[in-house]
Tab-separated table of C-alpha atoms in Angstrom:
chain	number	residue	atom	x	y	z
A	1	MET	CA	21.376	46.688	118.071
A	2	THR	CA	24.308	46.331	119.419
A	3	SER	CA	25.229	47.861	122.753
A	4	PRO	CA	27.409	50.493	124.270
A	5	HIS	CA	29.749	48.386	126.054
A	6	VAL	CA	30.709	47.110	123.225
A	7	ASP	CA	31.249	50.587	120.879
A	8	ALA	CA	33.116	52.328	123.923
A	9	GLY	CA	35.774	48.421	123.814
A	10	GLU	CA	35.552	48.555	120.243
A	11	ALA	CA	35.915	52.467	120.447
A	12	THR	CA	39.361	51.815	122.857
A	13	GLY	CA	40.630	49.117	120.793
A	14	THR	CA	41.037	51.615	117.732
A	15	GLU	CA	42.837	54.131	119.658
A	16	ASP	CA	45.316	52.208	121.183
A	17	ALA	CA	45.533	50.305	118.028
A	18	LEU	CA	46.633	54.486	116.623
A	19	ALA	CA	48.136	54.749	119.736
A	20	ARG	CA	50.716	52.147	118.180
A	21	SER	CA	51.161	52.899	115.021
A	22	GLY	CA	51.689	56.800	116.015
A	23	THR	CA	48.378	58.033	113.800
A	24	ASP	CA	46.758	60.645	115.712
A	25	PRO	CA	42.196	60.194	115.886
A	26	ALA	CA	41.973	62.958	113.639
A	27	GLU	CA	44.090	62.026	111.109
A	28	ALA	CA	42.614	59.047	110.305
A	29	THR	CA	38.837	60.498	109.288
A	30	ASP	CA	40.852	63.290	107.810
A	31	PRO	CA	39.326	62.539	103.986
A	32	ALA	CA	42.129	63.563	102.872
A	33	ASP	CA	42.642	62.165	99.063
A	34	PRO	CA	44.612	58.235	99.059
A	35	ALA	CA	47.597	58.905	96.703
A	36	GLU	CA	49.121	61.224	99.645
A	37	ALA	CA	47.848	59.283	102.575
A	38	THR	CA	49.317	56.190	100.914
A	39	GLU	CA	52.632	57.530	101.016
A	40	PRO	CA	53.875	58.387	104.104
A	41	ALA	CA	53.344	54.536	105.405
A	42	GLU	CA	55.048	53.112	102.353
A	43	ALA	CA	58.297	55.620	103.187
A	44	ALA	CA	57.810	54.866	106.878
A	45	GLU	CA	57.804	50.953	105.468
A	46	ALA	CA	60.662	51.010	103.484
A	47	THR	CA	62.744	53.222	105.681
A	48	GLY	CA	61.719	52.743	109.167
A	49	PRO	CA	61.935	54.907	112.479
A	50	SER	CA	65.955	54.358	112.907
A	51	GLU	CA	66.744	54.426	109.128
A	52	ALA	CA	64.936	57.757	108.988
A	53	THR	CA	67.223	59.298	112.652
A	54	LYS	CA	69.943	57.706	110.467
A	55	VAL	CA	69.107	59.876	107.905
A	56	THR	CA	68.244	63.216	109.547
A	57	THR	CA	71.826	63.352	111.134
A	58	VAL	CA	73.934	62.486	108.783
A	59	ARG	CA	72.565	66.245	106.769
A	60	LYS	CA	73.184	67.479	110.066
A	61	ARG	CA	75.838	70.137	108.153
A	62	PHE	CA	79.446	71.515	109.697
A	63	SER	CA	77.191	74.084	112.186
A	64	PRO	CA	80.151	77.073	113.433
A	65	LEU	CA	76.962	78.007	116.084
A	66	SER	CA	76.149	74.539	117.585
A	67	VAL	CA	80.349	73.737	118.214
A	68	LEU	CA	81.442	77.381	119.736
A	69	ARG	CA	78.246	75.782	122.022
A	70	THR	CA	79.710	72.991	122.255
A	71	LEU	CA	83.290	74.008	122.800
A	72	ARG	CA	81.829	77.134	125.693
A	73	HIS	CA	81.848	73.492	128.194
A	74	HIS	CA	86.018	73.011	127.673
A	75	PRO	CA	87.855	74.710	128.947
A	76	LEU	CA	91.009	73.635	127.955
A	77	GLY	CA	89.771	74.297	124.388
A	78	LEU	CA	88.960	77.998	125.692
A	79	ALA	CA	91.860	78.211	127.255
A	80	GLY	CA	93.256	77.458	123.962
A	81	GLY	CA	91.537	79.616	121.819
A	82	LEU	CA	91.779	82.220	123.841
A	83	LEU	CA	95.890	81.997	124.064
A	84	LEU	CA	95.520	81.562	119.910
A	85	THR	CA	94.056	85.045	119.708
A	86	LEU	CA	96.405	86.236	121.777
A	87	VAL	CA	99.142	85.511	119.659
A	88	VAL	CA	97.747	86.698	116.743
A	89	ALA	CA	96.802	90.288	117.918
A	90	PHE	CA	100.774	90.319	119.595
A	91	CYS	CA	102.104	89.148	115.806
A	92	PHE	CA	100.074	91.193	113.551
A	93	LEU	CA	98.957	94.294	116.128
A	94	GLY	CA	101.938	94.601	117.857
A	95	PRO	CA	104.170	96.272	115.922
A	96	LEU	CA	101.204	98.594	115.393
A	97	VAL	CA	102.054	99.946	119.721
A	98	HIS	CA	105.904	98.831	119.470
A	99	PRO	CA	107.377	99.281	116.187
A	100	THR	CA	111.241	99.202	115.324
A	101	ASN	CA	113.218	98.811	112.199
A	102	GLN	CA	113.865	95.237	111.262
A	103	THR	CA	116.116	95.970	107.921
A	104	ASP	CA	119.133	98.295	109.294
A	105	VAL	CA	122.008	96.850	111.057
A	106	ASP	CA	122.750	99.039	114.198
A	107	LEU	CA	126.064	97.389	115.428
A	108	LEU	CA	126.719	99.883	118.135
A	109	ASN	CA	123.133	99.279	119.582
A	110	ALA	CA	124.183	95.349	119.587
A	111	SER	CA	123.201	92.060	122.322
A	112	LEU	CA	121.528	94.886	124.432
A	113	PRO	CA	120.042	93.870	127.779
A	114	PRO	CA	116.016	94.501	128.367
A	115	GLY	CA	116.467	98.179	129.210
A	116	PRO	CA	114.119	101.371	127.797
A	117	GLY	CA	112.875	101.347	125.116
A	118	HIS	CA	114.431	97.910	124.155
A	119	PRO	CA	111.581	95.994	126.793
A	120	LEU	CA	113.533	93.001	125.600
A	121	GLY	CA	116.584	93.859	124.771
A	122	THR	CA	118.107	93.487	121.766
A	123	ASP	CA	120.492	91.004	119.237
A	124	PRO	CA	123.229	90.383	117.495
A	125	ASN	CA	122.309	92.760	114.233
A	126	GLY	CA	121.048	95.478	116.749
A	127	PHE	CA	117.358	94.295	115.652
A	128	ASP	CA	115.187	94.508	118.326
A	129	VAL	CA	114.003	91.458	119.871
A	130	LEU	CA	110.078	92.530	120.928
A	131	GLY	CA	110.005	93.437	117.344
A	132	ARG	CA	111.978	90.470	115.797
A	133	LEU	CA	108.810	87.971	117.917
A	134	MET	CA	106.593	90.340	116.311
A	135	ALA	CA	107.504	90.345	112.355
A	136	GLY	CA	108.734	86.151	113.257
A	137	GLY	CA	105.555	84.562	114.469
A	138	LYS	CA	103.894	87.201	111.678
A	139	VAL	CA	106.026	85.291	108.773
A	140	SER	CA	105.440	81.949	110.377
A	141	LEU	CA	101.600	81.988	111.516
A	142	GLN	CA	100.920	83.695	107.715
A	143	ILE	CA	103.322	80.387	106.393
A	144	GLY	CA	101.230	77.771	108.832
A	145	LEU	CA	98.796	78.881	107.329
A	146	LEU	CA	98.132	79.020	103.762
A	147	ALA	CA	100.562	75.688	103.956
A	148	ALA	CA	97.289	74.065	106.178
A	149	LEU	CA	94.926	75.729	103.496
A	150	PHE	CA	97.132	74.119	100.314
A	151	ALA	CA	97.358	70.620	101.764
A	152	THR	CA	93.904	70.237	103.423
A	153	THR	CA	92.469	71.135	100.073
A	154	LEU	CA	94.202	69.451	97.746
A	155	GLY	CA	94.182	66.016	100.387
A	156	THR	CA	90.751	66.449	100.767
A	157	VAL	CA	90.066	66.666	97.166
A	158	TYR	CA	92.135	63.427	96.380
A	159	GLY	CA	91.059	61.229	99.360
A	160	ALA	CA	87.621	61.962	98.482
A	161	VAL	CA	87.464	60.910	95.100
A	162	ALA	CA	89.529	58.296	95.654
A	163	ALA	CA	86.653	56.999	98.648
A	164	LEU	CA	83.823	57.619	95.929
A	165	ALA	CA	85.452	55.672	93.162
A	166	GLY	CA	86.033	52.947	94.927
A	167	GLY	CA	87.825	49.710	93.874
A	168	MET	CA	91.606	49.362	91.584
A	169	LEU	CA	91.306	53.791	91.275
A	170	ASP	CA	90.997	53.668	95.254
A	171	GLY	CA	93.793	51.474	96.125
A	172	PHE	CA	96.240	52.382	93.791
A	173	LEU	CA	95.393	55.814	94.741
A	174	MET	CA	96.082	55.547	98.626
A	175	ARG	CA	99.438	52.608	97.142
A	176	VAL	CA	100.704	56.319	96.178
A	177	VAL	CA	99.447	58.212	98.923
A	178	ASP	CA	101.173	54.796	101.083
A	179	ILE	CA	104.905	55.255	99.397
A	180	LEU	CA	105.459	59.404	99.626
A	181	LEU	CA	104.212	58.148	103.657
A	182	SER	CA	107.785	56.905	103.773
A	183	VAL	CA	109.684	59.394	102.601
A	184	PRO	CA	111.458	61.223	104.996
A	185	PHE	CA	109.846	65.067	105.310
A	186	LEU	CA	111.993	66.926	106.540
A	187	PHE	CA	114.956	65.188	104.358
A	188	PHE	CA	113.079	66.320	101.259
A	189	VAL	CA	111.896	69.706	102.430
A	190	LEU	CA	115.567	70.260	103.121
A	191	ILE	CA	116.496	69.363	100.178
A	192	LEU	CA	114.190	72.146	97.768
A	193	SER	CA	114.737	74.552	100.502
A	194	ALA	CA	118.977	74.770	99.680
A	195	ARG	CA	118.103	73.903	96.569
A	196	PHE	CA	115.553	76.986	95.411
A	197	HIS	CA	115.481	80.248	97.377
A	198	ALA	CA	113.246	80.333	100.044
A	199	ASN	CA	110.151	82.599	100.540
A	200	ALA	CA	107.262	82.810	102.815
A	201	VAL	CA	105.294	81.415	99.788
A	202	THR	CA	107.563	79.131	98.314
A	203	LEU	CA	107.995	77.469	102.130
A	204	ALA	CA	104.409	77.221	102.614
A	205	LEU	CA	103.760	75.231	99.522
A	206	VAL	CA	105.975	73.244	99.611
A	207	ILE	CA	105.783	72.066	103.523
A	208	GLY	CA	101.773	72.065	101.887
A	209	GLY	CA	102.893	69.581	99.327
A	210	PHE	CA	104.116	67.414	101.272
A	211	SER	CA	101.264	67.830	104.318
A	212	TRP	CA	98.547	66.424	102.049
A	213	LEU	CA	99.234	62.685	102.582
A	214	VAL	CA	97.816	62.700	106.182
A	215	SER	CA	94.287	65.003	105.075
A	216	ALA	CA	93.434	62.633	102.426
A	217	ARG	CA	93.854	59.031	103.989
A	218	LEU	CA	91.411	61.012	107.101
A	219	VAL	CA	88.663	62.249	104.240
A	220	ARG	CA	89.169	58.907	102.789
A	221	GLY	CA	87.820	57.356	105.611
A	222	GLU	CA	85.299	59.467	106.343
A	223	VAL	CA	84.008	59.667	102.631
A	224	LEU	CA	83.606	55.723	102.925
A	225	THR	CA	80.970	56.112	105.792
A	226	LEU	CA	79.237	58.746	103.815
A	227	ARG	CA	78.696	57.457	100.421
A	228	VAL	CA	76.449	54.590	101.811
A	229	ARG	CA	74.439	56.692	103.306
A	230	GLU	CA	70.863	56.979	101.118
A	231	PHE	CA	71.100	61.391	100.629
A	232	VAL	CA	74.104	59.953	98.540
A	233	LEU	CA	72.881	57.676	96.518
A	234	ALA	CA	69.140	59.306	96.326
A	235	ALA	CA	71.865	62.253	95.150
A	236	ARG	CA	73.099	59.009	92.191
A	237	VAL	CA	69.440	57.765	91.425
A	238	MET	CA	68.876	61.191	90.603
A	239	GLY	CA	71.687	61.318	88.540
A	240	ALA	CA	74.089	63.967	90.176
A	241	SER	CA	77.392	63.504	89.293
A	242	ARG	CA	80.908	62.581	91.131
A	243	ARG	CA	81.607	66.282	90.987
A	244	ARG	CA	78.935	67.178	92.845
A	245	LEU	CA	78.941	64.560	95.669
A	246	ILE	CA	81.621	65.627	95.813
A	247	LEU	CA	80.796	69.261	96.488
A	248	THR	CA	77.568	69.231	96.968
A	249	HIS	CA	76.381	66.009	99.355
A	250	LEU	CA	80.294	64.455	100.681
A	251	ILE	CA	83.164	67.569	101.625
A	252	PRO	CA	80.302	69.612	103.498
A	253	ASN	CA	79.824	67.052	105.707
A	254	ALA	CA	82.875	66.311	106.575
A	255	LEU	CA	84.361	69.974	106.561
A	256	GLY	CA	84.377	69.293	110.417
A	257	VAL	CA	86.970	66.392	109.705
A	258	ILE	CA	88.377	69.230	107.646
A	259	ILE	CA	88.428	72.169	109.748
A	260	VAL	CA	89.751	69.909	113.096
A	261	ASN	CA	92.765	68.939	110.298
A	262	ILE	CA	93.398	72.291	109.635
A	263	THR	CA	94.253	73.109	113.091
A	264	PHE	CA	96.713	70.105	113.432
A	265	GLN	CA	97.710	71.142	110.502
A	266	VAL	CA	99.094	74.912	110.827
A	267	ALA	CA	100.874	73.797	114.381
A	268	ASP	CA	102.942	71.682	112.734
A	269	ALA	CA	103.830	73.923	109.995
A	270	VAL	CA	105.017	75.842	112.645
A	271	LEU	CA	106.964	74.373	114.516
A	272	VAL	CA	108.633	73.531	110.600
A	273	VAL	CA	109.382	76.344	109.934
A	274	ALA	CA	111.069	77.152	113.191
A	275	ALA	CA	113.396	73.855	112.700
A	276	LEU	CA	113.885	74.750	109.523
A	277	GLY	CA	114.811	78.331	110.574
A	278	PHE	CA	117.013	76.753	113.543
A	279	LEU	CA	119.387	74.575	110.211
A	280	GLY	CA	120.213	77.877	108.579
A	281	PHE	CA	117.821	76.727	105.906
A	282	GLY	CA	114.613	78.707	105.983
A	283	LEU	CA	114.025	82.518	105.372
A	284	THR	CA	116.753	84.970	104.261
A	285	TYR	CA	117.505	88.225	105.897
A	286	PRO	CA	115.343	90.466	105.484
A	287	THR	CA	112.595	88.471	106.890
A	288	ALA	CA	112.970	86.989	109.952
A	289	ASP	CA	111.445	83.636	111.261
A	290	TRP	CA	111.069	81.908	114.885
A	291	GLY	CA	113.272	79.502	113.919
A	292	SER	CA	116.603	82.062	112.894
A	293	GLN	CA	116.649	83.595	116.058
A	294	LEU	CA	116.554	80.533	118.144
A	295	ALA	CA	119.964	79.109	116.371
A	296	SER	CA	121.008	82.680	116.028
A	297	GLY	CA	120.163	83.047	120.509
A	298	ALA	CA	121.770	80.138	120.893
A	299	THR	CA	125.154	80.177	119.995
A	300	TYR	CA	124.640	82.829	122.988
A	301	ILE	CA	124.129	80.856	125.343
A	302	SER	CA	127.323	80.691	126.884
A	303	ALA	CA	127.269	83.952	126.987
A	304	ASP	CA	123.583	84.081	129.121
A	305	HIS	CA	122.176	85.938	127.111
A	306	TRP	CA	118.991	84.977	128.099
A	307	TRP	CA	116.856	87.258	125.668
A	308	LEU	CA	117.796	85.643	122.651
A	309	ILE	CA	116.444	82.366	124.170
A	310	TYR	CA	113.711	81.637	126.031
A	311	PRO	CA	111.622	85.211	124.647
A	312	VAL	CA	111.099	82.673	120.835
A	313	GLY	CA	111.212	79.730	122.336
A	314	GLY	CA	108.095	80.565	124.752
A	315	CYS	CA	106.297	81.605	121.992
A	316	ILE	CA	106.683	78.805	119.757
A	317	ILE	CA	105.915	76.403	122.634
A	318	LEU	CA	102.547	78.778	123.513
A	319	THR	CA	101.195	78.662	119.977
A	320	VAL	CA	102.121	75.306	119.165
A	321	LEU	CA	100.147	74.221	122.510
A	322	ALA	CA	97.123	76.820	122.095
A	323	LEU	CA	96.080	75.032	118.165
A	324	ASN	CA	96.892	71.729	119.610
A	325	LEU	CA	94.141	72.680	121.785
A	326	LEU	CA	92.254	73.771	119.996
A	327	ALA	CA	92.179	70.807	117.629
A	328	ASP	CA	91.484	68.236	120.322
A	329	ALA	CA	88.555	71.106	121.364
A	330	LEU	CA	87.170	71.267	117.983
A	331	ARG	CA	87.718	67.293	117.961
A	332	ASP	CA	85.957	66.518	120.700
A	333	ALA	CA	82.798	69.284	120.036
A	334	VAL	CA	83.177	67.241	116.293
A	335	GLY	CA	82.608	63.813	117.739
A	336	ARG	CA	79.506	64.877	119.647
A	337	ARG	CA	78.138	66.309	117.226
A	338	ALA	CA	78.764	63.683	114.944
A	339	ASP	CA	76.738	61.628	118.256
């Protein structure tokens, strides 16, 4: 006959063992199917709690809502987003409030200072400067966004394929990137812009065709860390093709880095468009861009026509500043989410 004292001690020891193993006492005595009861234990022994946590963290894909919640605590990011929203509204909605004629030259009203009917005066061709700023900003943002999307798409696919392939193919593809990065970017863009008739689409494709190299290196580095994760290895064991691995598992998990890179690419493209226009290799009449406006105003700097220089220069600075602030905030938000 067993004493009550011994029974209590055995019960206490059993409960402590169950508590250390993380098993509910009710589940331990549940007469379930033995096969079902052994599968979780075998999985826990195979992976361990740290590996399970790692898999769960990597499987979290880019969530816009979670990033927006993180951005609420980033004042510079909020300022950049608000400033960019104002610039976009100014360029795309402003012409509806202040419609102007940006195609017909009016020499009788050329180089007028700011006044009634022309809040920022007119340029040497008689175009309203405020309306010209809106039209030039609209084109510059469209070119920047199209160039960024083209460059990021090409660079993402290229970098993901190189990282997933590995070995000699990866080395060859990245040496091609290194060689192209050594080529002066602005030099070739100037040559192509001078050789071919520049319009918004061709200029965006030319800029994007030389900007994808950075995206390829960034995505390759991200995919190199993802391809050894358990969910990618499991997909490979299940027979997933490389195309499915890239489109379903690797690129969606690298989406945060890709979106941050797009924001920086837009800012760089806006600067390149302004530089080409300032050097005289940008868009031609009747299409306006901020670079050509700045170049036109620079010839009248000695005449103290400030309305031809400072407004367009301020628009370029504010747009690039807003994009950079937003990109920095997005990078911090994506980094916190990854941690």
